[in-house]
Coordinates of C-alpha atoms and ligand atoms in Angstrom, one line a residue:
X1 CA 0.0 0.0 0.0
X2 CA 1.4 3.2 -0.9
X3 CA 0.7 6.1 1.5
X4 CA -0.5 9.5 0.2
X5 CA -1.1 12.3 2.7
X6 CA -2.2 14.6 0.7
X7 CA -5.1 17.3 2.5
X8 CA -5.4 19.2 -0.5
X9 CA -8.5 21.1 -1.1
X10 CA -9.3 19.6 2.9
X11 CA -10.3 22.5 5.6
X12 CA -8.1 21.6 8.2
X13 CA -9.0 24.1 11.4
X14 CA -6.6 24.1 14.5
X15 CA -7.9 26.1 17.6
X16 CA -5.5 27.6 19.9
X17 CA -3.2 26.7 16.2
X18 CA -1.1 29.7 16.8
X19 CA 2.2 28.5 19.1
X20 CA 3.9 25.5 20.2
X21 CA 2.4 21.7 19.7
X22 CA -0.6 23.2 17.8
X23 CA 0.8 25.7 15.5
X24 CA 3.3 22.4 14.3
X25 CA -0.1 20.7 13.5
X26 CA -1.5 23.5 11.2
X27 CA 2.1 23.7 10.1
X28 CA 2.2 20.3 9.3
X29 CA -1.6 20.1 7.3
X30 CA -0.5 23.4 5.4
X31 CA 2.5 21.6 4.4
X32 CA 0.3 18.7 3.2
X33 CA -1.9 21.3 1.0
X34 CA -4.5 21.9 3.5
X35 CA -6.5 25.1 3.1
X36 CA -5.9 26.2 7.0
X37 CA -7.5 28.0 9.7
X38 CA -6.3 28.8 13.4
X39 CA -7.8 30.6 16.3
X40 CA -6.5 31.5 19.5
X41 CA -6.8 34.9 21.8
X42 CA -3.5 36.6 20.9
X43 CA -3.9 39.4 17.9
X44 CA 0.3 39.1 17.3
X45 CA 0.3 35.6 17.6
X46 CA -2.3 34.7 15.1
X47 CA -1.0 37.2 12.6
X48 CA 2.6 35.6 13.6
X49 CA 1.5 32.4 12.8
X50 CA -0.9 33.1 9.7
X51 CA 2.4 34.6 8.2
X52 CA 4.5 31.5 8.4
X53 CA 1.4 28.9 7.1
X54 CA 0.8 31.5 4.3
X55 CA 4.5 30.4 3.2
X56 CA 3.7 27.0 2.4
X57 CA 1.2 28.3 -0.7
X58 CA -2.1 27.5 0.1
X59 CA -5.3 29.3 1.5
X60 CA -4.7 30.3 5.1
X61 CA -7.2 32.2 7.6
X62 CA -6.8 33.6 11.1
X63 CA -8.9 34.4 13.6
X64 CA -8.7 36.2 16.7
X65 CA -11.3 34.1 19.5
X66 CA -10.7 33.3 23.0
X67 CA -12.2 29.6 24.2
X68 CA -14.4 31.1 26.7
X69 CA -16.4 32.8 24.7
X70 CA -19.6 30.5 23.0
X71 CA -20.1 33.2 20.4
X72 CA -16.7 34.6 19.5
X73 CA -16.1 30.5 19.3
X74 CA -19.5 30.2 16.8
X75 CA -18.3 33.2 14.5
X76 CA -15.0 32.1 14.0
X77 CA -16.2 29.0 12.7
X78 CA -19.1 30.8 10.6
X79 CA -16.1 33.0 8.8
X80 CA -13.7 30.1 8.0
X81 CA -16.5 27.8 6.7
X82 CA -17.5 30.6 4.2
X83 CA -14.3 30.9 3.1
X84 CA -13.0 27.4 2.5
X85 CA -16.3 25.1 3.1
X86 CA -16.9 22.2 5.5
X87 CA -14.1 21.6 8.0
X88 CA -12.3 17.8 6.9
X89 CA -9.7 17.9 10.2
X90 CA -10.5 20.0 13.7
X91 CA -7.8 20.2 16.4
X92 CA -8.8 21.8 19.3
X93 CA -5.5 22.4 21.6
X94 CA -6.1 25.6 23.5
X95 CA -5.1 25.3 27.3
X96 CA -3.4 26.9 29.6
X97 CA -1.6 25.7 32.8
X98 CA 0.5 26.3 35.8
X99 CA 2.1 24.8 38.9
X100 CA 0.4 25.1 42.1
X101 CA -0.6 22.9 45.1
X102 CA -4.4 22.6 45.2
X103 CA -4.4 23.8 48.6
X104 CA -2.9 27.1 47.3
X105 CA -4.8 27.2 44.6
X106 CA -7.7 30.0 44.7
X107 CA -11.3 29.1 43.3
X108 CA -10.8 30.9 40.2
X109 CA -7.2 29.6 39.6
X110 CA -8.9 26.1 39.7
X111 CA -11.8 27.7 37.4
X112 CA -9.6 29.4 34.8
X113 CA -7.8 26.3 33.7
X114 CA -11.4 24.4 33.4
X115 CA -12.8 27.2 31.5
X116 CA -10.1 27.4 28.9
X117 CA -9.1 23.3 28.8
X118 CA -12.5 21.6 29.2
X119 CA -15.3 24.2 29.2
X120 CA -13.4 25.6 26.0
X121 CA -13.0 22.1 24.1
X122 CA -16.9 22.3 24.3
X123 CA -17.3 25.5 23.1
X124 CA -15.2 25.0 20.1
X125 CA -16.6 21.0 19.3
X126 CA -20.5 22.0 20.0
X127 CA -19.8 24.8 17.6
X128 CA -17.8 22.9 15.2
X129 CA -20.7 20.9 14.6
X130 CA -22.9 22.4 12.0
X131 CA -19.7 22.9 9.9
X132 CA -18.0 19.2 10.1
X133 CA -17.9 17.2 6.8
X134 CA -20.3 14.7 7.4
X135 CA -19.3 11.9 6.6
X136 CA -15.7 11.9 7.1
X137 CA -14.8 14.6 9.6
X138 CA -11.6 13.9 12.1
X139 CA -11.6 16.1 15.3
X140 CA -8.9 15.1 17.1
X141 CA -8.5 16.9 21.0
X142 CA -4.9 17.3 22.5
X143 CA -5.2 15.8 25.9
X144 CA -2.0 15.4 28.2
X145 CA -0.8 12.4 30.3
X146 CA -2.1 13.7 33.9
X147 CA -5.6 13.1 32.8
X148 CA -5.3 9.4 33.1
X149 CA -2.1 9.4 35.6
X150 CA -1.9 11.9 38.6
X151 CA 0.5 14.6 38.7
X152 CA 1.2 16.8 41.8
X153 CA 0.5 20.2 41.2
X154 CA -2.0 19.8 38.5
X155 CA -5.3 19.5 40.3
X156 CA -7.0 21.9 38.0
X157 CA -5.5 20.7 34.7
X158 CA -5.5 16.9 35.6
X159 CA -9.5 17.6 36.3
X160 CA -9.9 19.4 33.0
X161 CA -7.9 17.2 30.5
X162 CA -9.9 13.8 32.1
X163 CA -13.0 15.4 31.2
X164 CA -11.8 16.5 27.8
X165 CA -11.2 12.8 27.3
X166 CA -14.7 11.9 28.5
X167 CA -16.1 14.4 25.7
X168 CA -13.9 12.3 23.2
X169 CA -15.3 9.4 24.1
X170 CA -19.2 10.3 24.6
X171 CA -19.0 12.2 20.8
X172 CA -17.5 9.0 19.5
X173 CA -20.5 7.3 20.9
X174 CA -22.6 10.4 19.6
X175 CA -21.4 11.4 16.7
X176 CA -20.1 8.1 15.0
X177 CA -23.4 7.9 13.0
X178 CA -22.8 10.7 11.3
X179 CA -19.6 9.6 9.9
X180 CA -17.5 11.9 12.4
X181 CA -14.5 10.3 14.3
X182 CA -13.1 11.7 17.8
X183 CA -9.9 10.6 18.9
X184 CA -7.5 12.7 21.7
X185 CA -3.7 12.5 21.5
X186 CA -1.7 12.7 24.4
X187 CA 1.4 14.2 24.0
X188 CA 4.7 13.6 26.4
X189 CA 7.1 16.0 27.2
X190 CA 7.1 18.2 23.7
X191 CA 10.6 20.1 23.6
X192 CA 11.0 24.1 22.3
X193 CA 6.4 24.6 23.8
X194 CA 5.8 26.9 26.4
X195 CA 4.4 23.9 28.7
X196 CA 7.3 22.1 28.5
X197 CA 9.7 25.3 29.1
X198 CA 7.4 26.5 32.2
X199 CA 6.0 23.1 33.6
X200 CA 8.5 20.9 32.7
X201 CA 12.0 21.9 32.4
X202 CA 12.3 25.8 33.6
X203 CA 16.4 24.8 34.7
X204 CA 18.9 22.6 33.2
X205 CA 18.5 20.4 36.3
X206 CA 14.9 19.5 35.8
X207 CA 15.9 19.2 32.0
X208 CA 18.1 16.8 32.8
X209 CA 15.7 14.9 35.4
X210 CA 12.8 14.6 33.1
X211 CA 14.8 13.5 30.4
X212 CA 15.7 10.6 32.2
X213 CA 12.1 9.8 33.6
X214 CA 11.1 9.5 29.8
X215 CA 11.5 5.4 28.6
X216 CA 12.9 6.6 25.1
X217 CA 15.1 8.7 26.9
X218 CA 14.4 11.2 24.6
X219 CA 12.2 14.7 24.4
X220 CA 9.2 14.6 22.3
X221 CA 9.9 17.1 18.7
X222 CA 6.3 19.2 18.0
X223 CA 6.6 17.0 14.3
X224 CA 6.0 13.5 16.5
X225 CA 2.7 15.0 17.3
X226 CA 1.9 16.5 14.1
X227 CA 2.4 13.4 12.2
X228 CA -0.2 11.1 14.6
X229 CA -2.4 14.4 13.9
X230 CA -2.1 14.2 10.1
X231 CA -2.3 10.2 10.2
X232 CA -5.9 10.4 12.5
X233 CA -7.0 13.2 10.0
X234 CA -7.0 10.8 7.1
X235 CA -8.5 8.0 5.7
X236 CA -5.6 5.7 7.1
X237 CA -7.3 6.3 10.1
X238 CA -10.8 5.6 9.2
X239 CA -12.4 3.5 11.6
X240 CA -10.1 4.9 14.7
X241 CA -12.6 6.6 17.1
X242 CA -13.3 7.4 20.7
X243 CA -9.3 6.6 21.2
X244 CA -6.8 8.2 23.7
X245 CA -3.6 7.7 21.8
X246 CA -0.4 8.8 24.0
X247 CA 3.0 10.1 22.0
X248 CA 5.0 10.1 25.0
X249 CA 8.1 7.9 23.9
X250 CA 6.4 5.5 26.8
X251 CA 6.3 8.0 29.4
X252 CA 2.8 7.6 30.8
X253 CA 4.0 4.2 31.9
X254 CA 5.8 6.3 34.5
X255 CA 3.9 7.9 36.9
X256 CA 3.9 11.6 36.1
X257 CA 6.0 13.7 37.6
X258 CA 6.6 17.2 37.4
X259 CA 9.9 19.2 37.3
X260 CA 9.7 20.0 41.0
X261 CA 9.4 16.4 41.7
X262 CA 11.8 14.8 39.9
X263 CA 14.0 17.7 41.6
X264 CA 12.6 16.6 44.6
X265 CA 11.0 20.4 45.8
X266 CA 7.6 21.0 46.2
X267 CA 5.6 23.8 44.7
X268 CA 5.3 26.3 48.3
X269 CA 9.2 25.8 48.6
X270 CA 9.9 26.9 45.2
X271 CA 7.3 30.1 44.9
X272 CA 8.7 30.9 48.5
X273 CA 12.5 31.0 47.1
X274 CA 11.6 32.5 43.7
Ligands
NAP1 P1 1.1 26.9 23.9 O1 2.3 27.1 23.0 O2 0.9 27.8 25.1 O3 -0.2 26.8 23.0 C1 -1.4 27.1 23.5 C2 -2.2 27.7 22.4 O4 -3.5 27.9 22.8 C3 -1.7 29.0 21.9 O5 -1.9 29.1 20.5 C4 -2.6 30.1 22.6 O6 -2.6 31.2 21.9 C5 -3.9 29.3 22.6 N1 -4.8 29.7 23.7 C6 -4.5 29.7 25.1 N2 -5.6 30.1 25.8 C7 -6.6 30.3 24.9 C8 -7.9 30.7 24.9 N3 -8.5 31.0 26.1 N4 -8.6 30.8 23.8 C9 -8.1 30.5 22.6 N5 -6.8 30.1 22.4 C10 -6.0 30.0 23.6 O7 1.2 25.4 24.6 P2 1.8 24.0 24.2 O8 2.8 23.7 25.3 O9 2.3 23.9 22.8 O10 0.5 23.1 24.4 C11 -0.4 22.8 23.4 C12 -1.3 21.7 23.8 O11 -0.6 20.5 24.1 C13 -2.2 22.0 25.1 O12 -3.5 21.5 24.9 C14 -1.4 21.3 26.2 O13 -2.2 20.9 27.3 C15 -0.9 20.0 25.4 N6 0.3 19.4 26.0 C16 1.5 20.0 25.9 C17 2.6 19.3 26.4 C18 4.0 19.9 26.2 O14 5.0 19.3 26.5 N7 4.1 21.2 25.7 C19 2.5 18.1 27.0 C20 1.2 17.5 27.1 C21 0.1 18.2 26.6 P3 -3.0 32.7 22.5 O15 -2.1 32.9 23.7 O16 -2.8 33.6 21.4 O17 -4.4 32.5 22.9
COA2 N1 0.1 29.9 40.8 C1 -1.1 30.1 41.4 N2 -2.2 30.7 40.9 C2 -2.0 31.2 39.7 C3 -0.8 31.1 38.9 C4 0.3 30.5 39.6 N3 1.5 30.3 38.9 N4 -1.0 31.8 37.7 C5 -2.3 32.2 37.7 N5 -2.9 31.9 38.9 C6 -4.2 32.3 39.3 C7 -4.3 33.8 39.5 O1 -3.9 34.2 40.7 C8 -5.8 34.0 39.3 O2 -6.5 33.7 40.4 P1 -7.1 34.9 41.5 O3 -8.0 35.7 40.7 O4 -7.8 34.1 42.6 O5 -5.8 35.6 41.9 C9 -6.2 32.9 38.3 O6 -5.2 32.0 38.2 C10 -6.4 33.5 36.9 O7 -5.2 34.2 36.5 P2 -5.1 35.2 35.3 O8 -3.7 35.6 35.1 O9 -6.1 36.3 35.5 O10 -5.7 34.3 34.1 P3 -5.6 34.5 32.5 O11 -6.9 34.2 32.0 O12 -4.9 35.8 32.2 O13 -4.4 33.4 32.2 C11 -3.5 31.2 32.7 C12 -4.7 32.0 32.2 C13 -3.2 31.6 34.1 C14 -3.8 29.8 32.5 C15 -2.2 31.6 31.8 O14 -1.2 30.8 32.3 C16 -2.4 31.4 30.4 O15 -3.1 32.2 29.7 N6 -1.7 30.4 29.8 C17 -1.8 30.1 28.3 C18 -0.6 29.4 27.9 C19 -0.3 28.1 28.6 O16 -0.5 28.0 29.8 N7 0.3 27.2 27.9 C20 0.7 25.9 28.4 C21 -0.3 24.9 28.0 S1 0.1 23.4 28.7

């Protein structure tokens, strides 16, 4: 069988597709001939990013729309479907995180990272929708490995990303008969992303530590991520649905841990010495 990734004429749409991981995976569809859309909050980021996907020659639109916000979410969609049809391939990737011991954490530090990770993801799949190719749509959700395995310091974030991965699972159920597939990849510890600089490695030390926790031994590149995305957005993947699929180089065997463990400190030691 010969394998032919080719998303030309496709709608690929990646929300929060502006930096890091996500921004790889529009990369990564615009370098496959995808027409392209991202979304995220950030004015210079998505005109940042809709400069460098407009270098790989096809149709590319960006849109300014936080998460949190039903209609911004709805009208973002409305635009991008106007302009390049039915969306083939939706990544929905926004979050946002930090390190903090749940009995530090305030109610709305707790709230912020459920709004934006889980309360978001249903915003942008309930308005997604009306505008998914039926049949034949992928959305694929990035999850992260301390939804299924606990991780100190990540109450809020562990509690959001399990119940994006329920949402996975109950639109498979859902949405299957209309010829949509739901899957959520789990990336490991993705080098050169703004999670893995502030959550995961902020000093050589931890760099080191975690490096060593991972099986493979080796950092995740944003590219290992982007090619499971382009694989579960085509036909190769055609009867994968409702599936968590981890790209961790094995490292959700391993309990999580974060950079404070492995460098054995705890979260009120290190904001009371920084
Ligand atoms: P990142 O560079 O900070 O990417 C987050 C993206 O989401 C940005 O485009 C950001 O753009 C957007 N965003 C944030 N809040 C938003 C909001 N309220 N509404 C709309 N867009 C929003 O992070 P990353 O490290 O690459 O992480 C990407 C995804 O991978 C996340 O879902 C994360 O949980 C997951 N993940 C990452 C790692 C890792 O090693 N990095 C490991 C496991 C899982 P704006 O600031 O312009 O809004
Ligand atoms: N420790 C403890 N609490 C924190 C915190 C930290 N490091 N950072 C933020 N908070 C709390 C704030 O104190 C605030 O709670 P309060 O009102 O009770 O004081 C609450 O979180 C909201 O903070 P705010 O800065 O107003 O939120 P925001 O909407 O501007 O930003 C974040 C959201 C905090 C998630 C921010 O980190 C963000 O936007 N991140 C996006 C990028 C990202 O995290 N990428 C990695 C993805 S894995």
């Amino acid at each position: 069988m010969q394998i032919n990734l080719d998303f030309k004429g496709r709608h690929a749409f990646v929300f929060g597709g502006t930096t890091g991981i996500n921004f790889g995976i529009a990369q990564a569809f615009a370098r496959q001939g995808a027409s392209v859309t991202v979304a995220s909050r950030k004015r210079e980021n998505v005109e940042a990013a809709s400069e460098v996907l407009a270098k790989f020659g096809g149709p590319v639109h960006g849109v300014c729309a936080d998460v949190r916000d039903f209609d911004a979410v709805g009208q973002a969609f409305a635009e991008s479907v106007e302009r390049f049809g039915p969306v083939d391939v939706l990544v929905s990737g926004a979050a946002g995180n930090f390190l903090c011991e749940a009995k530090d954490m305030s109610s709305n530090g707790f709230r912020v990272v459920v709004d934006i990770d889980l309360v978001g993801t249903f915003h942008v799949l309930r308005q997604a929708y009306d505008h998914l190719r039926k049949p034949g749509a992928s959305v694929i959700n990035i999850t992260a490995p301390q939804s299924f395995v606990p991780m100190r310091y990540q109450a809020h974030a562990s509690a959001a990303k399990a119940g994006v991965d329920q949402l996975t699972r109950v639109l498979a159920l859902e949405w299957g008969g209309d010829g949509i597939r739901i899957n959520s990849i789990s990336p490991g510890p993705i080098e050169d992303t703004e999670g893995f600089r502030r959550l995961m490695a902020p000093t050589e030390q931890d760099r080191a530590a975690a490096q060593a926790h991972v099986p493979m031994h080796r950092f995740g590149a944003v590219d290992d991520i982007a090619n499971l995305a382009l694989f579960l957005g085509s036909p190769y993947a055609g009867y994968i649905s409702g599936s968590l699929i981890p790209c961790d180089g094995g490292g959700a065997l391993e309990s999580v841990k974060t950079a404070l463990e492995l460098a054995g400190r705890s979260a009120s030691a290190a904001s009371k010495s920084a």
